[in-house]
Short mmCIF file of C-alpha atoms in Angstrom, two decimals:
data_model
loop_
_atom_site.label_atom_id
_atom_site.label_comp_id
_atom_site.label_asym_id
_atom_site.label_seq_id
_atom_site.Cartn_x
_atom_site.Cartn_y
_atom_site.Cartn_z
CA MET T 17 39.41 -1.81 19.63
CA ALA T 18 38.96 -3.12 23.16
CA GLY T 19 41.73 -4.98 24.94
CA LYS T 20 45.42 -4.82 24.14
CA LYS T 21 46.69 -2.76 21.26
CA LEU T 22 47.43 -4.80 18.16
CA ALA T 23 51.09 -3.83 18.33
CA ASP T 24 51.29 -5.30 21.86
CA LEU T 25 49.86 -8.71 20.95
CA ARG T 26 52.66 -11.27 20.85
CA LYS T 27 53.50 -14.77 22.01
CA ASP T 28 56.89 -16.40 22.38
CA TYR T 29 56.94 -19.94 21.02
CA SER T 30 58.88 -22.55 22.95
CA LEU T 31 57.18 -25.96 22.73
CA ASN T 32 59.40 -27.70 20.20
CA GLY T 33 62.22 -27.38 17.71
CA LEU T 34 62.66 -28.79 14.22
CA THR T 35 65.96 -29.82 12.65
CA GLU T 36 66.87 -31.40 9.35
CA GLU T 37 67.60 -34.60 11.29
CA ASP T 38 64.09 -34.59 12.79
CA VAL T 39 62.17 -34.71 9.52
CA LEU T 40 61.42 -37.70 7.34
CA ALA T 41 62.81 -37.89 3.80
CA ASN T 42 59.31 -37.93 2.31
CA PRO T 43 57.23 -34.75 2.91
CA PHE T 44 53.91 -36.61 2.69
CA LEU T 45 55.01 -38.93 5.50
CA GLN T 46 56.24 -35.93 7.47
CA PHE T 47 52.84 -34.28 7.00
CA GLU T 48 51.04 -37.43 8.15
CA LYS T 49 53.27 -37.53 11.24
CA TRP T 50 52.48 -33.91 12.15
CA PHE T 51 48.80 -34.40 11.33
CA GLU T 52 48.57 -37.37 13.70
CA GLU T 53 50.26 -35.28 16.38
CA ALA T 54 47.73 -32.49 15.77
CA GLN T 55 44.92 -34.99 16.25
CA SER T 56 46.52 -36.30 19.45
CA ALA T 57 46.80 -32.72 20.71
CA GLU T 58 43.04 -32.36 20.10
CA VAL T 59 43.45 -29.48 17.68
CA ILE T 60 39.98 -28.31 16.65
CA GLU T 61 39.45 -29.45 13.05
CA PRO T 62 43.11 -30.24 12.31
CA ASN T 63 42.15 -30.73 8.64
CA ALA T 64 41.02 -27.11 8.30
CA MET T 65 43.29 -25.29 5.85
CA ILE T 66 43.41 -21.93 4.14
CA LEU T 67 43.06 -22.37 0.39
CA SER T 68 44.43 -19.48 -1.65
CA THR T 69 43.65 -19.16 -5.35
CA LEU T 70 44.36 -16.57 -8.03
CA GLY T 71 41.32 -14.90 -9.51
CA GLY T 72 40.76 -13.67 -13.02
CA ASP T 73 40.88 -10.17 -11.53
CA GLY T 74 44.53 -10.74 -10.62
CA TYR T 75 43.86 -10.74 -6.88
CA PRO T 76 44.54 -13.64 -4.51
CA HIS T 77 41.43 -15.10 -2.85
CA SER T 78 41.60 -17.10 0.39
CA ARG T 79 39.12 -19.11 2.42
CA VAL T 80 39.10 -22.04 4.86
CA VAL T 81 38.24 -25.47 3.47
CA LEU T 82 38.68 -29.01 4.81
CA LEU T 83 41.33 -31.50 3.72
CA LYS T 84 39.64 -34.81 2.94
CA GLU T 85 42.49 -36.95 1.65
CA VAL T 86 46.26 -36.91 1.42
CA ASP T 87 48.46 -39.46 -0.32
CA SER T 88 51.69 -39.55 -2.32
CA THR T 89 50.06 -37.58 -5.14
CA GLY T 90 48.66 -34.62 -3.25
CA PHE T 91 46.10 -32.99 -0.98
CA VAL T 92 42.38 -33.32 -1.79
CA PHE T 93 39.39 -31.11 -0.95
CA TYR T 94 35.84 -31.01 -2.32
CA THR T 95 33.66 -28.10 -3.38
CA ASN T 96 31.19 -26.71 -5.90
CA TYR T 97 32.96 -26.40 -9.26
CA ASN T 98 30.91 -23.27 -10.03
CA SER T 99 31.98 -21.47 -6.84
CA HIS T 100 34.44 -18.57 -6.84
CA LYS T 101 37.26 -20.97 -6.00
CA GLY T 102 36.20 -23.32 -8.79
CA ILE T 103 36.17 -20.48 -11.30
CA ASP T 104 39.59 -19.31 -10.06
CA LEU T 105 40.99 -22.82 -10.51
CA THR T 106 39.60 -23.05 -14.01
CA ILE T 107 41.43 -19.84 -14.97
CA HIS T 108 44.58 -20.50 -12.95
CA PRO T 109 44.93 -24.19 -11.92
CA VAL T 110 47.36 -23.42 -9.09
CA ALA T 111 46.82 -23.00 -5.35
CA ALA T 112 48.44 -22.60 -1.95
CA LEU T 113 47.39 -24.33 1.26
CA THR T 114 48.15 -23.26 4.82
CA PHE T 115 47.57 -25.28 7.99
CA TRP T 116 47.87 -23.56 11.40
CA TRP T 117 47.94 -25.74 14.51
CA ALA T 118 48.20 -23.22 17.34
CA GLU T 119 48.25 -25.83 20.09
CA LEU T 120 51.52 -27.17 18.68
CA GLU T 121 52.88 -23.81 17.47
CA ARG T 122 53.12 -25.29 13.98
CA GLN T 123 52.31 -24.24 10.45
CA VAL T 124 52.48 -26.13 7.15
CA ARG T 125 52.56 -24.27 3.83
CA ILE T 126 52.03 -25.96 0.48
CA PHE T 127 51.76 -24.74 -3.08
CA GLY T 128 51.49 -26.42 -6.44
CA ASP T 129 49.37 -27.29 -9.43
CA VAL T 130 45.72 -28.30 -9.13
CA GLN T 131 43.76 -30.99 -10.96
CA LYS T 132 40.21 -32.26 -10.58
CA VAL T 133 40.03 -35.72 -9.05
CA SER T 134 38.33 -38.45 -11.07
CA ASP T 135 34.54 -38.78 -11.14
CA ALA T 136 34.95 -42.14 -9.41
CA GLU T 137 36.82 -40.52 -6.51
CA SER T 138 34.23 -37.76 -6.19
CA ASP T 139 31.39 -40.30 -6.31
CA ALA T 140 33.04 -42.44 -3.63
CA TYR T 141 33.52 -39.52 -1.26
CA PHE T 142 30.05 -38.07 -1.91
CA SER T 143 28.48 -41.44 -1.09
CA ILE T 144 29.86 -41.40 2.48
CA ARG T 145 28.84 -37.82 3.27
CA PRO T 146 25.93 -37.34 5.70
CA ARG T 147 22.63 -37.14 3.82
CA ASN T 148 22.10 -33.51 4.90
CA SER T 149 25.48 -32.59 3.42
CA GLN T 150 24.59 -34.40 0.20
CA LEU T 151 21.37 -32.41 -0.07
CA GLY T 152 23.27 -29.23 0.77
CA ALA T 153 25.45 -29.75 -2.29
CA TRP T 154 22.28 -29.63 -4.41
CA VAL T 155 20.78 -26.69 -2.52
CA SER T 156 23.69 -24.26 -2.66
CA GLU T 157 24.58 -22.36 -5.80
CA GLN T 158 27.78 -21.49 -4.01
CA SER T 159 29.00 -17.88 -4.13
CA GLU T 160 25.85 -16.66 -5.95
CA VAL T 161 23.87 -13.74 -4.49
CA ILE T 162 20.55 -14.84 -2.93
CA GLU T 163 17.66 -12.79 -1.57
CA ASN T 164 17.53 -14.32 1.92
CA ARG T 165 17.99 -17.57 3.86
CA ASP T 166 14.45 -18.66 3.07
CA VAL T 167 15.65 -19.37 -0.47
CA LEU T 168 17.86 -22.12 0.95
CA THR T 169 15.36 -23.63 3.37
CA LYS T 170 12.60 -23.79 0.75
CA LYS T 171 14.92 -25.42 -1.79
CA LEU T 172 16.10 -27.92 0.84
CA SER T 173 12.49 -28.84 1.63
CA LEU T 174 11.74 -29.41 -2.03
CA LEU T 175 14.83 -31.57 -2.51
CA GLU T 176 14.04 -33.64 0.57
CA GLN T 177 10.78 -34.57 -1.13
CA THR T 178 12.43 -35.08 -4.53
CA PHE T 179 14.93 -37.59 -3.12
CA LEU T 180 12.60 -39.12 -0.52
CA ASP T 181 13.57 -42.78 0.03
CA GLN T 182 16.22 -42.47 -2.69
CA VAL T 183 20.00 -42.39 -2.74
CA VAL T 184 21.10 -38.78 -3.28
CA PRO T 185 23.28 -38.69 -6.42
CA ARG T 186 26.33 -36.45 -6.68
CA PRO T 187 25.61 -33.22 -8.57
CA LEU T 188 27.83 -32.90 -11.64
CA HIS T 189 28.86 -29.42 -10.45
CA TRP T 190 30.32 -30.81 -7.22
CA GLY T 191 33.57 -32.73 -6.79
CA GLY T 192 37.17 -32.79 -5.72
CA TYR T 193 40.43 -31.05 -6.49
CA ARG T 194 43.91 -32.35 -5.81
CA VAL T 195 46.75 -29.93 -5.02
CA ILE T 196 49.95 -31.50 -6.36
CA PRO T 197 52.73 -29.84 -4.39
CA LYS T 198 55.92 -28.33 -5.73
CA GLU T 199 56.97 -27.15 -2.26
CA ILE T 200 55.95 -28.07 1.28
CA GLU T 201 57.25 -26.08 4.23
CA PHE T 202 57.09 -27.18 7.88
CA TRP T 203 57.27 -24.29 10.34
CA GLN T 204 57.87 -24.70 14.06
CA GLY T 205 57.60 -21.67 16.35
CA ARG T 206 60.73 -20.89 18.37
CA PRO T 207 61.72 -18.25 20.94
CA SER T 208 62.79 -14.75 19.86
CA ARG T 209 61.04 -15.21 16.52
CA LEU T 210 63.93 -17.45 15.37
CA HIS T 211 61.50 -20.03 14.05
CA ASP T 212 62.50 -23.32 12.43
CA ARG T 213 61.53 -23.59 8.76
CA ILE T 214 62.23 -26.79 6.84
CA ARG T 215 61.25 -26.77 3.17
CA TYR T 216 60.87 -29.68 0.78
CA ARG T 217 61.28 -28.66 -2.85
CA ILE T 218 60.87 -30.95 -5.85
CA ASP T 219 63.90 -30.74 -8.16
CA VAL T 220 64.27 -31.35 -11.89
CA ASP T 221 64.83 -35.07 -11.27
CA ASN T 222 61.54 -35.29 -9.34
CA VAL T 223 63.40 -35.78 -6.07
CA TRP T 224 62.48 -33.93 -2.88
CA LYS T 225 65.28 -31.66 -1.68
CA ILE T 226 65.27 -30.64 1.99
CA GLU T 227 66.41 -27.11 2.86
CA ARG T 228 66.42 -24.92 5.97
CA LEU T 229 65.05 -21.40 5.51
CA SER T 230 65.90 -18.36 7.58
CA PRO T 231 62.94 -17.30 9.78
#
């Protein structure tokens, strides 16, 4: 590989610290605070997150998806239910999410149970997507093997004619999932690899407990 050796690649983090006194009592509010700061720092696609699922083959599968909603119940993303991730979530309805905001030297890790959002929620979000994205949801049989890109362009052309001058309806195979967290960890890079890690963990009384983890 050109450039520096992998073993020599390192960066010392020194922008900020994170203490138990710094964080809010509610992890969703703390996430919203950090997310707003990521937007202010002009992080490219601050809602990009790594979604990790567990496949029927026993292996973890990860990919980048986009967060589209967060509230006091969880973190929502949308996808094709027949995709690899959708199949994984049918077999094992659990997932982990990871946000990495390099400009702020911050990471957020989340894991928990997963549920489909309601049809009404999926319909509402689908209705505000750009028309090309709506058509794309019909075009793509996500994760399936295809012969070449022409398969997609020809199908798109056909669907453009099918829905000409019509509202594009949401395909039944497309919709949202909500990750309902059991733990949320906020990670702030610090010098000498002595990073700050503050974890929120839901206890048996459904109360969020705040703990500091060793880096």
